Amino acid sequence: MPDISLTIVVVLCLASLAAGWIDAVVGGGGLLLLPAMLLGLPGGTPAAYALGTNKAVAIVGTTGAAVTYARKAPVDVRLAVRIGLAALAGSTAGAFVAAGLSTDVLKPVVMVVLLGVGTFVMLRPAFGTAPSAEPVSARRVLAAIGLAGLGIGFYDGLIGPGTGTFLVLALTALLHFDLVTASATAKIVNCCTNAGALATFAWKGTVYWQLAALMAVFNLVGGTVGARTALKKGSGFVRVVLLTVVFALVANLAYQQWIA
């Protein structure tokens, strides 16, 4: 456990609670939790400890949300796991590439893509409001495994922020899911990628387990409540949160790129 004040611990726990709720509804909880970790840990702490502890916290909330969704939403768990395994492979490859590549080059590209996505969702009010009545073809399933799995998994290992949001959008577009089902499926995929990342950080010894255990309790509560909120409020509510997170992500990346 790092030497931090009780006040900072309380702030980190509250951030973990809020991040769990956001992540369960539409992804993007890391936008709140990771910066809080980086600011809250003592000065001079290597970033790897913030990343590792963040993953140890996030996997608990993500798992709680995934279980809640799986019990009440029409989730194809086998399909989600197949995409998740592809995402695990993609994130591993992305992490290797990230070691020798400046991600600052890619951030403007990601911002443009997100702005395009946000504009598309705003101009298409019916996007993700209801699942398609047509059966999903094998071609679309393979596309989802390739894009939502390998592609977004690679992005997660390379850069990371907004991975859950990208998953929700890709699953909705490719598999014609409604936003609630897409969020539920994305949580199972996130469990796979988080497990792989956590294993790597644990192997390197860059996880503050005591702090992570305390924060994980709050993240689990936030994730479970967030999943129930999404199930109760429906796709229209998820759409509003989705747009909020997309534009928050753009602002966050722009700040990192040109101001910080």
PDB file of C-alpha atoms in Angstrom:
ATOM      1  CA  MET A   1       0.000   0.000   0.000  1.00  0.00           C
ATOM      2  CA  PRO A   2       1.522   3.367  -0.976  1.00  0.00           C
ATOM      3  CA  ASP A   3       1.867   6.068   1.651  1.00  0.00           C
ATOM      4  CA  ILE A   4      -1.127   8.265   0.818  1.00  0.00           C
ATOM      5  CA  SER A   5      -3.517  10.217   3.028  1.00  0.00           C
ATOM      6  CA  LEU A   6      -6.964   9.061   4.059  1.00  0.00           C
ATOM      7  CA  THR A   7      -8.472  11.935   2.060  1.00  0.00           C
ATOM      8  CA  ILE A   8      -6.821  10.723  -1.147  1.00  0.00           C
ATOM      9  CA  VAL A   9      -7.975   7.160  -0.466  1.00  0.00           C
ATOM     10  CA  VAL A  10     -11.570   8.386  -0.080  1.00  0.00           C
ATOM     11  CA  VAL A  11     -11.334  10.417  -3.311  1.00  0.00           C
ATOM     12  CA  LEU A  12      -9.925   7.397  -5.184  1.00  0.00           C
ATOM     13  CA  CYS A  13     -12.715   5.179  -3.870  1.00  0.00           C
ATOM     14  CA  LEU A  14     -15.383   7.675  -4.971  1.00  0.00           C
ATOM     15  CA  ALA A  15     -13.718   7.960  -8.391  1.00  0.00           C
ATOM     16  CA  SER A  16     -13.730   4.171  -8.586  1.00  0.00           C
ATOM     17  CA  LEU A  17     -17.451   4.097  -7.781  1.00  0.00           C
ATOM     18  CA  ALA A  18     -18.284   6.637 -10.503  1.00  0.00           C
ATOM     19  CA  ALA A  19     -15.953   4.979 -13.024  1.00  0.00           C
ATOM     20  CA  GLY A  20     -17.598   1.605 -12.424  1.00  0.00           C
ATOM     21  CA  TRP A  21     -21.024   3.105 -13.166  1.00  0.00           C
ATOM     22  CA  ILE A  22     -19.861   4.834 -16.365  1.00  0.00           C
ATOM     23  CA  ASP A  23     -17.987   1.776 -17.571  1.00  0.00           C
ATOM     24  CA  ALA A  24     -20.985  -0.511 -17.025  1.00  0.00           C
ATOM     25  CA  VAL A  25     -23.383   1.741 -18.923  1.00  0.00           C
ATOM     26  CA  VAL A  26     -21.315   2.445 -22.013  1.00  0.00           C
ATOM     27  CA  GLY A  27     -17.589   2.013 -21.341  1.00  0.00           C
ATOM     28  CA  GLY A  28     -15.010   4.729 -20.774  1.00  0.00           C
ATOM     29  CA  GLY A  29     -14.706   4.522 -16.994  1.00  0.00           C
ATOM     30  CA  GLY A  30     -10.946   4.652 -17.378  1.00  0.00           C
ATOM     31  CA  LEU A  31     -11.304   8.294 -18.457  1.00  0.00           C
ATOM     32  CA  LEU A  32     -12.064   9.069 -14.824  1.00  0.00           C
ATOM     33  CA  LEU A  33     -10.272   6.353 -12.863  1.00  0.00           C
ATOM     34  CA  LEU A  34      -6.822   6.340 -14.481  1.00  0.00           C
ATOM     35  CA  PRO A  35      -6.240  10.124 -14.223  1.00  0.00           C
ATOM     36  CA  ALA A  36      -7.422   9.935 -10.599  1.00  0.00           C
ATOM     37  CA  MET A  37      -4.871   7.187  -9.961  1.00  0.00           C
ATOM     38  CA  LEU A  38      -2.068   9.136 -11.630  1.00  0.00           C
ATOM     39  CA  LEU A  39      -2.858  12.237  -9.562  1.00  0.00           C
ATOM     40  CA  GLY A  40      -3.550  10.428  -6.298  1.00  0.00           C
ATOM     41  CA  LEU A  41      -0.468   8.243  -6.040  1.00  0.00           C
ATOM     42  CA  PRO A  42       2.661   9.795  -4.470  1.00  0.00           C
ATOM     43  CA  GLY A  43       4.852  11.897  -6.756  1.00  0.00           C
ATOM     44  CA  GLY A  44       7.512   9.894  -8.508  1.00  0.00           C
ATOM     45  CA  THR A  45       5.448   6.697  -8.571  1.00  0.00           C
ATOM     46  CA  PRO A  46       6.058   4.935 -11.912  1.00  0.00           C
ATOM     47  CA  ALA A  47       3.018   5.080 -14.202  1.00  0.00           C
ATOM     48  CA  ALA A  48       3.075   1.279 -14.438  1.00  0.00           C
ATOM     49  CA  TYR A  49       1.784   1.082 -10.856  1.00  0.00           C
ATOM     50  CA  ALA A  50      -1.182   3.320 -11.691  1.00  0.00           C
ATOM     51  CA  LEU A  51      -1.919   1.231 -14.790  1.00  0.00           C
ATOM     52  CA  GLY A  52      -1.568  -2.092 -12.970  1.00  0.00           C
ATOM     53  CA  THR A  53      -3.639  -1.047  -9.963  1.00  0.00           C
ATOM     54  CA  ASN A  54      -6.250   0.438 -12.296  1.00  0.00           C
ATOM     55  CA  LYS A  55      -6.594  -2.898 -14.111  1.00  0.00           C
ATOM     56  CA  ALA A  56      -6.923  -4.784 -10.807  1.00  0.00           C
ATOM     57  CA  VAL A  57      -9.767  -2.447  -9.833  1.00  0.00           C
ATOM     58  CA  ALA A  58     -11.477  -2.337 -13.227  1.00  0.00           C
ATOM     59  CA  ILE A  59     -11.644  -6.092 -13.738  1.00  0.00           C
ATOM     60  CA  VAL A  60     -13.766  -6.476 -10.601  1.00  0.00           C
ATOM     61  CA  GLY A  61     -16.322  -3.865 -11.634  1.00  0.00           C
ATOM     62  CA  THR A  62     -16.366  -5.139 -15.216  1.00  0.00           C
ATOM     63  CA  THR A  63     -16.986  -8.695 -14.037  1.00  0.00           C
ATOM     64  CA  GLY A  64     -19.803  -7.566 -11.745  1.00  0.00           C
ATOM     65  CA  ALA A  65     -21.421  -5.646 -14.603  1.00  0.00           C
ATOM     66  CA  ALA A  66     -20.981  -8.590 -16.988  1.00  0.00           C
ATOM     67  CA  VAL A  67     -22.669 -10.983 -14.546  1.00  0.00           C
ATOM     68  CA  THR A  68     -25.552  -8.546 -13.975  1.00  0.00           C
ATOM     69  CA  TYR A  69     -26.059  -8.105 -17.722  1.00  0.00           C
ATOM     70  CA  ALA A  70     -25.776 -11.841 -18.445  1.00  0.00           C
ATOM     71  CA  ARG A  71     -28.578 -12.580 -15.988  1.00  0.00           C
ATOM     72  CA  LYS A  72     -31.063 -10.090 -17.414  1.00  0.00           C
ATOM     73  CA  ALA A  73     -30.047  -9.170 -20.964  1.00  0.00           C
ATOM     74  CA  PRO A  74     -30.124 -11.381 -24.088  1.00  0.00           C
ATOM     75  CA  VAL A  75     -26.348 -11.864 -24.298  1.00  0.00           C
ATOM     76  CA  ASP A  76     -24.690 -14.498 -26.486  1.00  0.00           C
ATOM     77  CA  VAL A  77     -21.935 -15.423 -24.030  1.00  0.00           C
ATOM     78  CA  ARG A  78     -20.172 -17.798 -26.439  1.00  0.00           C
ATOM     79  CA  LEU A  79     -19.938 -15.096 -29.101  1.00  0.00           C
ATOM     80  CA  ALA A  80     -18.752 -12.558 -26.531  1.00  0.00           C
ATOM     81  CA  VAL A  81     -15.995 -14.900 -25.337  1.00  0.00           C
ATOM     82  CA  ARG A  82     -14.858 -15.550 -28.933  1.00  0.00           C
ATOM     83  CA  ILE A  83     -14.567 -11.811 -29.521  1.00  0.00           C
ATOM     84  CA  GLY A  84     -12.900 -11.452 -26.125  1.00  0.00           C
ATOM     85  CA  LEU A  85     -10.208 -14.011 -26.905  1.00  0.00           C
ATOM     86  CA  ALA A  86      -9.474 -12.205 -30.180  1.00  0.00           C
ATOM     87  CA  ALA A  87      -9.300  -8.929 -28.238  1.00  0.00           C
ATOM     88  CA  LEU A  88      -6.879 -10.520 -25.781  1.00  0.00           C
ATOM     89  CA  ALA A  89      -4.573 -11.467 -28.657  1.00  0.00           C
ATOM     90  CA  GLY A  90      -4.963  -8.005 -30.204  1.00  0.00           C
ATOM     91  CA  SER A  91      -4.184  -6.157 -26.977  1.00  0.00           C
ATOM     92  CA  THR A  92      -1.065  -8.258 -26.445  1.00  0.00           C
ATOM     93  CA  ALA A  93       0.163  -7.349 -29.934  1.00  0.00           C
ATOM     94  CA  GLY A  94      -0.712  -3.704 -29.357  1.00  0.00           C
ATOM     95  CA  ALA A  95       1.275  -3.622 -26.129  1.00  0.00           C
ATOM     96  CA  PHE A  96       4.363  -4.923 -27.922  1.00  0.00           C
ATOM     97  CA  VAL A  97       4.002  -2.305 -30.682  1.00  0.00           C
ATOM     98  CA  ALA A  98       3.433   0.454 -28.124  1.00  0.00           C
ATOM     99  CA  ALA A  99       6.882  -0.177 -26.678  1.00  0.00           C
ATOM    100  CA  GLY A 100       8.503   1.264 -29.794  1.00  0.00           C
ATOM    101  CA  LEU A 101       5.886   3.711 -31.077  1.00  0.00           C
ATOM    102  CA  SER A 102       4.861   7.196 -29.977  1.00  0.00           C
ATOM    103  CA  THR A 103       1.101   7.096 -29.410  1.00  0.00           C
ATOM    104  CA  ASP A 104       1.002  10.897 -29.761  1.00  0.00           C
ATOM    105  CA  VAL A 105       1.042  10.326 -33.513  1.00  0.00           C
ATOM    106  CA  LEU A 106      -2.173   8.312 -33.314  1.00  0.00           C
ATOM    107  CA  LYS A 107      -4.157  10.470 -30.877  1.00  0.00           C
ATOM    108  CA  PRO A 108      -5.285  13.033 -33.509  1.00  0.00           C
ATOM    109  CA  VAL A 109      -6.511  10.154 -35.692  1.00  0.00           C
ATOM    110  CA  VAL A 110      -8.487   8.725 -32.783  1.00  0.00           C
ATOM    111  CA  MET A 111     -10.019  12.148 -32.085  1.00  0.00           C
ATOM    112  CA  VAL A 112     -11.176  12.491 -35.693  1.00  0.00           C
ATOM    113  CA  VAL A 113     -12.702   9.004 -35.608  1.00  0.00           C
ATOM    114  CA  LEU A 114     -14.502   9.752 -32.338  1.00  0.00           C
ATOM    115  CA  LEU A 115     -15.874  13.048 -33.633  1.00  0.00           C
ATOM    116  CA  GLY A 116     -17.142  11.230 -36.710  1.00  0.00           C
ATOM    117  CA  VAL A 117     -18.736   8.559 -34.537  1.00  0.00           C
ATOM    118  CA  GLY A 118     -20.360  11.136 -32.261  1.00  0.00           C
ATOM    119  CA  THR A 119     -21.758  13.034 -35.239  1.00  0.00           C
ATOM    120  CA  PHE A 120     -23.097   9.821 -36.757  1.00  0.00           C
ATOM    121  CA  VAL A 121     -24.873   8.821 -33.538  1.00  0.00           C
ATOM    122  CA  MET A 122     -26.404  12.298 -33.176  1.00  0.00           C
ATOM    123  CA  LEU A 123     -27.663  12.301 -36.762  1.00  0.00           C
ATOM    124  CA  ARG A 124     -29.044   8.765 -36.482  1.00  0.00           C
ATOM    125  CA  PRO A 125     -31.437   8.827 -33.501  1.00  0.00           C
ATOM    126  CA  ALA A 126     -32.514   5.257 -34.229  1.00  0.00           C
ATOM    127  CA  PHE A 127     -28.949   3.891 -33.986  1.00  0.00           C
ATOM    128  CA  GLY A 128     -28.910   1.137 -31.399  1.00  0.00           C
ATOM    129  CA  THR A 129     -32.409   1.809 -30.096  1.00  0.00           C
ATOM    130  CA  ALA A 130     -33.669  -1.646 -31.056  1.00  0.00           C
ATOM    131  CA  PRO A 131     -32.058  -4.914 -32.200  1.00  0.00           C
ATOM    132  CA  SER A 132     -32.427  -6.010 -35.816  1.00  0.00           C
ATOM    133  CA  ALA A 133     -35.002  -8.711 -36.501  1.00  0.00           C
ATOM    134  CA  GLU A 134     -32.709 -10.263 -39.101  1.00  0.00           C
ATOM    135  CA  PRO A 135     -30.358 -13.093 -38.033  1.00  0.00           C
ATOM    136  CA  VAL A 136     -26.695 -12.150 -37.855  1.00  0.00           C
ATOM    137  CA  SER A 137     -24.707 -13.690 -40.718  1.00  0.00           C
ATOM    138  CA  ALA A 138     -21.477 -15.627 -40.256  1.00  0.00           C
ATOM    139  CA  ARG A 139     -19.687 -12.884 -42.205  1.00  0.00           C
ATOM    140  CA  ARG A 140     -20.780 -10.252 -39.689  1.00  0.00           C
ATOM    141  CA  VAL A 141     -19.681 -12.467 -36.800  1.00  0.00           C
ATOM    142  CA  LEU A 142     -16.219 -12.837 -38.359  1.00  0.00           C
ATOM    143  CA  ALA A 143     -16.111  -9.080 -38.934  1.00  0.00           C
ATOM    144  CA  ALA A 144     -16.959  -8.508 -35.268  1.00  0.00           C
ATOM    145  CA  ILE A 145     -14.223 -10.897 -34.148  1.00  0.00           C
ATOM    146  CA  GLY A 146     -11.748  -9.163 -36.456  1.00  0.00           C
ATOM    147  CA  LEU A 147     -12.686  -5.526 -35.820  1.00  0.00           C
ATOM    148  CA  ALA A 148     -14.194  -5.527 -32.320  1.00  0.00           C
ATOM    149  CA  GLY A 149     -11.831  -8.265 -31.165  1.00  0.00           C
ATOM    150  CA  LEU A 150      -8.431  -8.016 -32.820  1.00  0.00           C
ATOM    151  CA  GLY A 151      -8.729  -4.399 -33.978  1.00  0.00           C
ATOM    152  CA  ILE A 152     -10.068  -2.739 -30.834  1.00  0.00           C
ATOM    153  CA  GLY A 153      -8.046  -5.117 -28.680  1.00  0.00           C
ATOM    154  CA  PHE A 154      -4.936  -3.901 -30.512  1.00  0.00           C
ATOM    155  CA  TYR A 155      -6.002  -0.301 -29.826  1.00  0.00           C
ATOM    156  CA  ASP A 156      -6.461  -1.165 -26.144  1.00  0.00           C
ATOM    157  CA  GLY A 157      -2.898  -2.426 -25.896  1.00  0.00           C
ATOM    158  CA  LEU A 158      -1.522   0.479 -27.928  1.00  0.00           C
ATOM    159  CA  ILE A 159      -3.390   3.474 -26.427  1.00  0.00           C
ATOM    160  CA  GLY A 160      -6.338   2.330 -24.313  1.00  0.00           C
ATOM    161  CA  PRO A 161      -8.768   5.179 -23.461  1.00  0.00           C
ATOM    162  CA  GLY A 162     -12.295   4.622 -24.729  1.00  0.00           C
ATOM    163  CA  THR A 163     -11.886   0.928 -25.557  1.00  0.00           C
ATOM    164  CA  GLY A 164     -15.244   0.025 -24.002  1.00  0.00           C
ATOM    165  CA  THR A 165     -16.976   2.803 -25.928  1.00  0.00           C
ATOM    166  CA  PHE A 166     -15.442   1.655 -29.211  1.00  0.00           C
ATOM    167  CA  LEU A 167     -16.587  -1.895 -28.464  1.00  0.00           C
ATOM    168  CA  VAL A 168     -20.171  -0.782 -27.869  1.00  0.00           C
ATOM    169  CA  LEU A 169     -20.233   1.159 -31.136  1.00  0.00           C
ATOM    170  CA  ALA A 170     -18.626  -1.637 -33.166  1.00  0.00           C
ATOM    171  CA  LEU A 171     -20.931  -4.341 -31.793  1.00  0.00           C
ATOM    172  CA  THR A 172     -23.991  -2.192 -32.426  1.00  0.00           C
ATOM    173  CA  ALA A 173     -22.953  -1.423 -36.008  1.00  0.00           C
ATOM    174  CA  LEU A 174     -21.655  -4.872 -36.993  1.00  0.00           C
ATOM    175  CA  LEU A 175     -24.059  -7.208 -35.206  1.00  0.00           C
ATOM    176  CA  HIS A 176     -27.128  -4.922 -35.193  1.00  0.00           C
ATOM    177  CA  PHE A 177     -27.388  -5.089 -31.400  1.00  0.00           C
ATOM    178  CA  ASP A 178     -29.318  -2.517 -29.433  1.00  0.00           C
ATOM    179  CA  LEU A 179     -27.071  -0.403 -27.202  1.00  0.00           C
ATOM    180  CA  VAL A 180     -27.964  -2.295 -24.020  1.00  0.00           C
ATOM    181  CA  THR A 181     -27.057  -5.688 -25.529  1.00  0.00           C
ATOM    182  CA  ALA A 182     -23.898  -4.175 -27.029  1.00  0.00           C
ATOM    183  CA  SER A 183     -22.901  -2.813 -23.606  1.00  0.00           C
ATOM    184  CA  ALA A 184     -23.531  -6.200 -22.030  1.00  0.00           C
ATOM    185  CA  THR A 185     -21.436  -7.998 -24.649  1.00  0.00           C
ATOM    186  CA  ALA A 186     -18.670  -5.404 -24.379  1.00  0.00           C
ATOM    187  CA  LYS A 187     -18.353  -6.089 -20.643  1.00  0.00           C
ATOM    188  CA  ILE A 188     -17.593  -9.770 -21.272  1.00  0.00           C
ATOM    189  CA  VAL A 189     -15.012  -8.809 -23.910  1.00  0.00           C
ATOM    190  CA  ASN A 190     -13.491  -6.322 -21.446  1.00  0.00           C
ATOM    191  CA  CYS A 191     -13.169  -9.072 -18.841  1.00  0.00           C
ATOM    192  CA  CYS A 192     -10.925 -10.979 -21.255  1.00  0.00           C
ATOM    193  CA  THR A 193      -8.700  -8.005 -22.109  1.00  0.00           C
ATOM    194  CA  ASN A 194      -8.470  -6.855 -18.493  1.00  0.00           C
ATOM    195  CA  ALA A 195      -7.479 -10.339 -17.355  1.00  0.00           C
ATOM    196  CA  GLY A 196      -4.621 -10.473 -19.844  1.00  0.00           C
ATOM    197  CA  ALA A 197      -3.379  -7.001 -18.940  1.00  0.00           C
ATOM    198  CA  LEU A 198      -3.660  -7.657 -15.197  1.00  0.00           C
ATOM    199  CA  ALA A 199      -1.687 -10.886 -15.531  1.00  0.00           C
ATOM    200  CA  THR A 200       1.112  -8.945 -17.212  1.00  0.00           C
ATOM    201  CA  PHE A 201       1.166  -6.192 -14.573  1.00  0.00           C
ATOM    202  CA  ALA A 202       0.988  -8.747 -11.733  1.00  0.00           C
ATOM    203  CA  TRP A 203       3.910 -10.666 -13.246  1.00  0.00           C
ATOM    204  CA  LYS A 204       5.918  -7.431 -13.329  1.00  0.00           C
ATOM    205  CA  GLY A 205       4.926  -6.658  -9.723  1.00  0.00           C
ATOM    206  CA  THR A 206       3.354  -3.287 -10.530  1.00  0.00           C
ATOM    207  CA  VAL A 207       0.048  -3.625  -8.666  1.00  0.00           C
ATOM    208  CA  TYR A 208      -0.765  -2.108  -5.268  1.00  0.00           C
ATOM    209  CA  TRP A 209      -3.007  -4.966  -4.185  1.00  0.00           C
ATOM    210  CA  GLN A 210      -4.273  -3.509  -0.894  1.00  0.00           C
ATOM    211  CA  LEU A 211      -5.328  -0.229  -2.473  1.00  0.00           C
ATOM    212  CA  ALA A 212      -6.795  -2.096  -5.452  1.00  0.00           C
ATOM    213  CA  ALA A 213      -8.854  -4.368  -3.176  1.00  0.00           C
ATOM    214  CA  LEU A 214     -10.384  -1.387  -1.370  1.00  0.00           C
ATOM    215  CA  MET A 215     -11.149   0.531  -4.563  1.00  0.00           C
ATOM    216  CA  ALA A 216     -12.456  -2.620  -6.257  1.00  0.00           C
ATOM    217  CA  VAL A 217     -15.307  -2.854  -3.738  1.00  0.00           C
ATOM    218  CA  PHE A 218     -16.537   0.582  -4.825  1.00  0.00           C
ATOM    219  CA  ASN A 219     -15.953  -0.199  -8.484  1.00  0.00           C
ATOM    220  CA  LEU A 220     -17.996  -3.389  -8.141  1.00  0.00           C
ATOM    221  CA  VAL A 221     -20.901  -1.470  -6.604  1.00  0.00           C
ATOM    222  CA  GLY A 222     -20.704   1.150  -9.348  1.00  0.00           C
ATOM    223  CA  GLY A 223     -20.521  -1.481 -12.087  1.00  0.00           C
ATOM    224  CA  THR A 224     -23.453  -3.464 -10.759  1.00  0.00           C
ATOM    225  CA  VAL A 225     -25.623  -0.366 -10.271  1.00  0.00           C
ATOM    226  CA  GLY A 226     -24.611   0.938 -13.709  1.00  0.00           C
ATOM    227  CA  ALA A 227     -25.638  -2.300 -15.415  1.00  0.00           C
ATOM    228  CA  ARG A 228     -28.990  -2.280 -13.627  1.00  0.00           C
ATOM    229  CA  THR A 229     -29.518   1.370 -14.554  1.00  0.00           C
ATOM    230  CA  ALA A 230     -28.845   0.637 -18.241  1.00  0.00           C
ATOM    231  CA  LEU A 231     -31.203  -2.343 -18.181  1.00  0.00           C
ATOM    232  CA  LYS A 232     -33.929  -0.291 -16.504  1.00  0.00           C
ATOM    233  CA  LYS A 233     -33.558   2.928 -18.537  1.00  0.00           C
ATOM    234  CA  GLY A 234     -33.015   1.266 -21.911  1.00  0.00           C
ATOM    235  CA  SER A 235     -31.108   2.159 -25.065  1.00  0.00           C
ATOM    236  CA  GLY A 236     -32.245   5.803 -25.183  1.00  0.00           C
ATOM    237  CA  PHE A 237     -30.534   6.482 -21.866  1.00  0.00           C
ATOM    238  CA  VAL A 238     -27.404   4.588 -22.932  1.00  0.00           C
ATOM    239  CA  ARG A 239     -27.287   6.693 -26.113  1.00  0.00           C
ATOM    240  CA  VAL A 240     -27.140   9.934 -24.099  1.00  0.00           C
ATOM    241  CA  VAL A 241     -24.358   8.586 -21.872  1.00  0.00           C
ATOM    242  CA  LEU A 242     -22.546   7.283 -24.968  1.00  0.00           C
ATOM    243  CA  LEU A 243     -22.476  10.718 -26.614  1.00  0.00           C
ATOM    244  CA  THR A 244     -21.336  12.329 -23.356  1.00  0.00           C
ATOM    245  CA  VAL A 245     -18.459   9.856 -23.003  1.00  0.00           C
ATOM    246  CA  VAL A 246     -17.440  10.172 -26.678  1.00  0.00           C
ATOM    247  CA  PHE A 247     -17.059  13.938 -26.488  1.00  0.00           C
ATOM    248  CA  ALA A 248     -15.403  13.723 -23.059  1.00  0.00           C
ATOM    249  CA  LEU A 249     -12.880  11.330 -24.575  1.00  0.00           C
ATOM    250  CA  VAL A 250     -12.204  13.737 -27.450  1.00  0.00           C
ATOM    251  CA  ALA A 251     -11.632  16.570 -24.961  1.00  0.00           C
ATOM    252  CA  ASN A 252      -9.357  14.368 -22.851  1.00  0.00           C
ATOM    253  CA  LEU A 253      -7.212  13.328 -25.828  1.00  0.00           C
ATOM    254  CA  ALA A 254      -7.052  16.925 -27.114  1.00  0.00           C
ATOM    255  CA  TYR A 255      -5.860  18.102 -23.697  1.00  0.00           C
ATOM    256  CA  GLN A 256      -3.168  15.417 -23.597  1.00  0.00           C
ATOM    257  CA  GLN A 257      -2.074  16.185 -27.156  1.00  0.00           C
ATOM    258  CA  TRP A 258      -1.880  19.976 -27.155  1.00  0.00           C
ATOM    259  CA  ILE A 259      -2.157  21.368 -23.611  1.00  0.00           C
ATOM    260  CA  ALA A 260      -0.686  18.992 -20.998  1.00  0.00           C
TER     261      ALA A 260
END
